[in-house]
Coordinates of C-alpha atoms and ligand atoms in Angstrom, one line a residue:
M281 CA -74.0 12.7 -35.4
E282 CA -73.4 14.7 -33.2
L283 CA -75.5 18.1 -31.7
N284 CA -73.5 21.3 -30.1
G285 CA -76.0 24.3 -29.9
S286 CA -78.4 25.6 -26.7
K287 CA -82.0 26.9 -25.7
H288 CA -83.5 28.6 -23.3
F289 CA -86.6 28.0 -21.3
I290 CA -86.8 24.0 -21.5
S291 CA -89.5 23.3 -19.3
N292 CA -89.6 20.4 -17.7
V293 CA -86.2 19.3 -17.0
R294 CA -85.1 17.3 -14.2
A295 CA -81.2 17.0 -15.2
R296 CA -80.8 13.6 -13.3
R297 CA -84.4 12.6 -14.1
S298 CA -85.6 12.7 -17.2
H299 CA -84.9 9.5 -20.4
H300 CA -85.2 10.7 -23.2
R301 CA -84.1 14.7 -24.3
A302 CA -84.7 15.7 -28.5
G303 CA -82.7 18.0 -30.4
F304 CA -82.1 19.7 -33.8
D305 CA -79.5 21.0 -34.6
R306 CA -79.0 23.8 -37.9
R307 CA -78.9 21.5 -40.6
G308 CA -82.7 20.3 -39.2
C309 CA -81.5 17.6 -38.1
A310 CA -83.0 15.9 -35.0
A311 CA -82.2 12.8 -32.6
Q312 CA -84.0 10.9 -29.9
V313 CA -81.0 11.7 -26.6
Q314 CA -80.9 9.3 -23.8
A315 CA -80.1 10.4 -20.8
D316 CA -78.0 7.5 -20.0
D317 CA -76.0 9.0 -22.8
L318 CA -75.0 11.8 -22.2
H319 CA -75.7 13.0 -18.2
C320 CA -76.3 9.6 -15.9
R321 CA -73.0 8.1 -17.7
R322 CA -69.7 10.0 -16.2
G323 CA -67.1 11.3 -18.1
N324 CA -69.6 12.4 -21.4
P325 CA -70.5 15.7 -20.6
G326 CA -72.5 16.0 -24.2
L327 CA -75.3 17.8 -22.8
N328 CA -75.5 19.9 -19.9
I329 CA -77.9 21.6 -18.2
Q330 CA -76.7 24.7 -17.3
R331 CA -78.5 27.4 -15.5
K332 CA -82.2 26.4 -13.3
F333 CA -84.7 29.6 -14.2
R334 CA -87.4 31.1 -11.7
R335 CA -90.8 30.9 -13.3
W336 CA -93.3 33.8 -12.6
A337 CA -95.6 30.8 -13.1
G338 CA -96.6 27.7 -13.4
T339 CA -93.7 26.4 -11.0
V340 CA -95.2 23.0 -11.7
T341 CA -92.6 22.5 -13.8
R342 CA -89.2 24.1 -14.1
S343 CA -87.4 26.0 -17.1
R344 CA -83.9 25.5 -17.7
H345 CA -81.5 26.0 -20.0
S346 CA -79.4 23.2 -22.2
R347 CA -76.1 23.4 -23.8
W348 CA -75.3 20.6 -26.4
T349 CA -71.4 20.3 -26.6
T350 CA -70.2 17.6 -29.5
A351 CA -73.2 15.9 -28.0
F352 CA -72.5 12.1 -29.4
V353 CA -76.4 10.0 -31.2
P354 CA -75.6 6.9 -31.8
D355 CA -77.4 6.5 -35.8
S356 CA -80.7 4.4 -33.5
H357 CA -81.8 7.7 -31.6
V358 CA -81.5 9.7 -34.9
L359 CA -85.2 11.0 -35.5
G360 CA -86.6 10.6 -38.8
E361 CA -84.6 11.5 -41.3
P362 CA -81.5 13.7 -40.9
G363 CA -82.5 17.0 -42.6
E364 CA -85.6 16.3 -42.6
G365 CA -85.6 17.6 -38.9
F366 CA -87.3 20.5 -39.2
K367 CA -90.2 19.4 -40.6
T368 CA -90.2 16.4 -37.9
I369 CA -90.6 19.3 -35.0
M370 CA -92.7 21.4 -37.3
A371 CA -95.1 18.8 -37.1
T372 CA -95.5 18.4 -33.8
I373 CA -95.5 21.5 -33.0
N374 CA -99.1 21.9 -34.8
N375 CA -100.0 19.2 -32.0
D376 CA -97.9 20.6 -29.7
R377 CA -100.7 23.7 -30.3
V378 CA -103.5 22.5 -30.9
Y379 CA -103.4 21.0 -27.3
V380 CA -102.6 24.4 -25.5
S381 CA -105.8 25.4 -27.3
S382 CA -107.4 23.0 -25.6
K383 CA -105.2 23.8 -22.0
C384 CA -107.0 27.4 -22.3
L385 CA -110.0 26.3 -23.1
G386 CA -109.8 23.9 -19.8
M387 CA -108.6 26.9 -17.7
A388 CA -111.5 29.4 -19.4
Q389 CA -114.3 27.3 -18.4
E390 CA -112.4 26.8 -15.4
L391 CA -112.8 30.6 -14.8
M392 CA -116.5 30.6 -15.8
D393 CA -117.3 28.0 -14.1
L394 CA -116.4 30.1 -10.5
V395 CA -117.1 32.6 -12.2
T396 CA -121.1 32.0 -12.5
P397 CA -121.8 31.3 -8.9
W398 CA -120.0 33.8 -7.5
V399 CA -122.4 37.0 -9.6
K400 CA -125.2 35.0 -8.3
E401 CA -123.8 35.4 -4.3
R402 CA -122.3 38.3 -4.6
E403 CA -124.3 41.3 -3.6
T404 CA -123.1 44.6 -3.9
F405 CA -125.8 48.0 -3.2
G406 CA -129.6 45.8 -3.5
Q407 CA -128.7 43.1 -5.7
Q408 CA -126.8 40.5 -6.9
L409 CA -123.8 41.6 -9.0
G410 CA -125.1 39.2 -12.2
Q411 CA -127.5 42.3 -12.0
H412 CA -125.7 44.6 -13.6
Q413 CA -124.7 45.2 -17.2
A414 CA -121.5 46.5 -16.7
I415 CA -121.3 42.5 -15.2
Q416 CA -123.2 40.7 -17.6
F417 CA -121.7 42.3 -21.0
Y418 CA -118.1 41.0 -18.6
L419 CA -119.8 37.8 -18.7
A420 CA -120.9 37.1 -22.1
D421 CA -118.2 38.2 -23.4
C422 CA -115.9 35.5 -22.5
D423 CA -119.3 32.8 -23.6
V424 CA -118.8 34.1 -26.6
E425 CA -115.1 34.2 -27.2
L426 CA -114.9 30.3 -25.0
N427 CA -117.3 29.3 -27.7
A428 CA -115.6 30.3 -30.8
A429 CA -112.0 28.9 -29.1
R430 CA -113.6 25.9 -28.6
L431 CA -115.2 26.0 -32.4
L432 CA -111.7 26.6 -33.4
T433 CA -109.7 24.1 -31.7
R434 CA -112.0 21.4 -32.9
Q435 CA -111.8 22.6 -36.4
A436 CA -107.9 22.5 -35.9
A437 CA -108.0 19.3 -34.7
A438 CA -111.0 17.7 -37.3
L439 CA -108.4 18.4 -39.1
G440 CA -105.1 17.3 -37.7
D441 CA -107.1 14.0 -37.5
A442 CA -107.8 14.1 -41.6
G443 CA -104.0 14.7 -42.1
H444 CA -105.0 17.7 -43.9
P445 CA -102.2 19.8 -45.4
D446 CA -104.6 23.5 -44.0
F447 CA -104.1 21.6 -40.2
R448 CA -100.7 24.3 -39.5
I449 CA -103.3 27.2 -40.2
A450 CA -105.8 26.2 -38.1
A451 CA -103.3 25.1 -35.6
S452 CA -102.1 28.2 -36.0
R453 CA -105.4 29.9 -35.8
A454 CA -106.6 27.9 -33.0
K455 CA -103.6 28.8 -30.9
L456 CA -103.4 32.0 -31.6
F457 CA -107.1 32.8 -30.5
S458 CA -107.1 30.6 -27.9
S459 CA -104.7 32.1 -25.8
E460 CA -105.2 35.4 -26.1
M461 CA -109.1 34.5 -25.3
L462 CA -107.8 33.0 -21.8
G463 CA -105.7 36.7 -20.9
R464 CA -108.7 38.4 -21.5
V465 CA -111.3 36.6 -20.1
A466 CA -108.9 35.6 -17.3
D467 CA -108.4 39.8 -17.1
R468 CA -112.3 40.6 -16.8
V469 CA -113.2 37.6 -14.2
L470 CA -109.9 38.7 -12.1
Q471 CA -112.1 42.5 -12.5
I472 CA -116.0 40.6 -11.9
F473 CA -114.1 39.3 -8.1
G474 CA -112.7 42.0 -7.4
G475 CA -110.0 42.4 -4.7
A476 CA -110.9 38.1 -3.9
G477 CA -110.0 37.5 -7.4
Y478 CA -106.3 39.3 -6.4
M479 CA -106.1 36.6 -2.8
T480 CA -104.5 33.6 -3.5
D481 CA -107.9 31.7 -2.1
L482 CA -108.3 31.5 -4.8
P483 CA -107.3 30.1 -8.3
V484 CA -108.2 33.1 -10.2
E485 CA -105.2 34.5 -9.5
R486 CA -103.1 31.8 -10.3
I487 CA -104.6 31.3 -13.5
Y488 CA -104.6 34.2 -14.8
R489 CA -100.8 34.1 -14.2
D490 CA -100.6 31.0 -15.5
A491 CA -102.1 32.2 -18.6
R492 CA -99.5 35.0 -20.3
A493 CA -97.5 31.7 -20.9
F494 CA -99.4 30.7 -23.5
R495 CA -99.3 34.0 -26.2
I496 CA -95.0 33.2 -25.2
G497 CA -94.4 29.6 -25.6
E498 CA -95.1 27.3 -28.7
G499 CA -94.7 30.1 -30.8
T500 CA -95.9 33.5 -29.6
S501 CA -98.7 35.1 -30.9
E502 CA -96.7 37.4 -33.2
M503 CA -96.2 34.0 -35.0
Q504 CA -99.1 32.9 -34.7
R505 CA -100.4 36.1 -37.0
L506 CA -96.8 36.7 -39.0
Q507 CA -97.7 31.9 -40.2
I508 CA -101.1 33.5 -40.7
A509 CA -100.6 36.9 -42.6
R510 CA -98.1 34.4 -44.9
H511 CA -100.3 32.0 -46.2
L512 CA -103.2 34.9 -46.7
L513 CA -100.8 36.4 -48.4
A514 CA -99.5 33.5 -50.4
A515 CA -102.7 32.3 -51.6
Ligands
FAD154 C1 -93.3 29.3 -19.5 C2 -92.0 28.9 -20.6 C3 -91.9 27.0 -21.1 C4 -91.5 27.5 -21.7 N1 -91.1 26.4 -22.0 C5 -90.1 25.7 -23.1 C6 -89.5 24.6 -23.4 O1 -90.3 23.9 -23.4 N2 -89.1 24.6 -24.8 C7 -88.6 25.3 -26.2 O2 -88.1 24.7 -27.1 N3 -89.0 26.6 -26.0 C8 -89.6 26.9 -24.2 N4 -89.8 28.2 -24.3 C9 -89.4 29.2 -24.6 C10 -90.4 30.0 -25.7 O3 -90.7 28.9 -26.9 C11 -90.2 31.4 -26.5 O4 -89.9 32.1 -25.1 C12 -90.6 31.6 -27.7 O5 -90.4 31.4 -28.5 C13 -90.1 32.9 -27.8 O6 -88.9 33.4 -28.0 P1 -87.6 34.5 -27.3 O7 -88.4 33.9 -25.3 O8 -86.5 33.9 -27.3 O9 -87.8 35.5 -27.3 P2 -87.6 36.4 -29.0 O10 -87.0 35.7 -30.2 O11 -87.1 37.5 -28.2 O12 -88.5 37.3 -29.5 C14 -89.1 38.6 -28.4 C15 -90.1 39.1 -28.2 O13 -90.6 39.9 -30.2 C16 -91.6 39.0 -30.3 N5 -90.7 38.8 -32.2 C17 -90.3 38.0 -32.7 N6 -89.2 38.5 -33.9 C18 -90.4 39.0 -34.4 C19 -90.4 39.3 -35.7 N7 -89.9 38.9 -36.8 N8 -91.9 40.3 -35.6 C20 -92.4 40.7 -34.8 N9 -92.5 40.5 -33.5 C21 -91.5 39.3 -33.2 C22 -92.0 37.9 -30.4 O14 -93.2 37.5 -30.9 C23 -91.4 37.7 -29.2 O15 -93.0 39.2 -28.2 C24 -90.9 28.9 -23.3 C25 -91.6 30.0 -23.1 C26 -91.7 30.2 -21.6 C27 -92.0 31.2 -21.1

């Protein structure tokens, strides 16, 4: 088969080092494309990594623009059945959404682990920061939301393991809530740290920036809301 098209913002593409890439054409075909077939072997221009983007955060990986121009893919590298590509990618994306939720939980937990000792150590106006009611309210909201996100993520993972048809919608719920929860937790924790939270000595500002991408990748928050609303309306 041949692949044609282009895709913005592909993470982790190291043009000369990666061995496999997946592409999906408009007809819903899926193909596993080996870099050896397309890129490393000179004279086959099928896959062209066109542009590198500079990111605001998450700079451990890179984002690039890929273009497929009549890229030949041997039958042995076609994933699943031709015409079933959309289903294949959606099955993968549900797993990815639970994975993103889990990453959000880990990052929010790290923020909580940083802030809890800080509010006991730092003193303002003659008492520990954690004794101010406004700060206690921030902490309580973070704790409740983190635990709620954990339960949604575990529920989605359990439904996925069981092959349950509600997995798709549970994964959307978990991804939506966890990614937005992380944004709120990071914002509150940075506020509790005050100026220290804004400085690069602590990982708080980095987590605050990294958190933002999770509301965009693997389906934006708006797309998760659309999925959930359609599920409700179809019932
Ligand atoms: C750090 C990072 C890494 C990424 N890595 C990858 C990757 O590895 N692979 C990959 O395939 N993609 C990757 N992406 C791309 C990502 O999946 C897309 O950016 C995302 O799906 C949104 O698409 P878009 O940027 O084209 O926004 P658009 O489609 O232009 O949408 C813009 C905004 O409008 C909203 N919107 C659009 N349509 C509607 C609607 N009907 N109703 C309501 N709101 C709507 C969207 O939710 C969004 O907020 C990455 C993005 C980022 C930021």
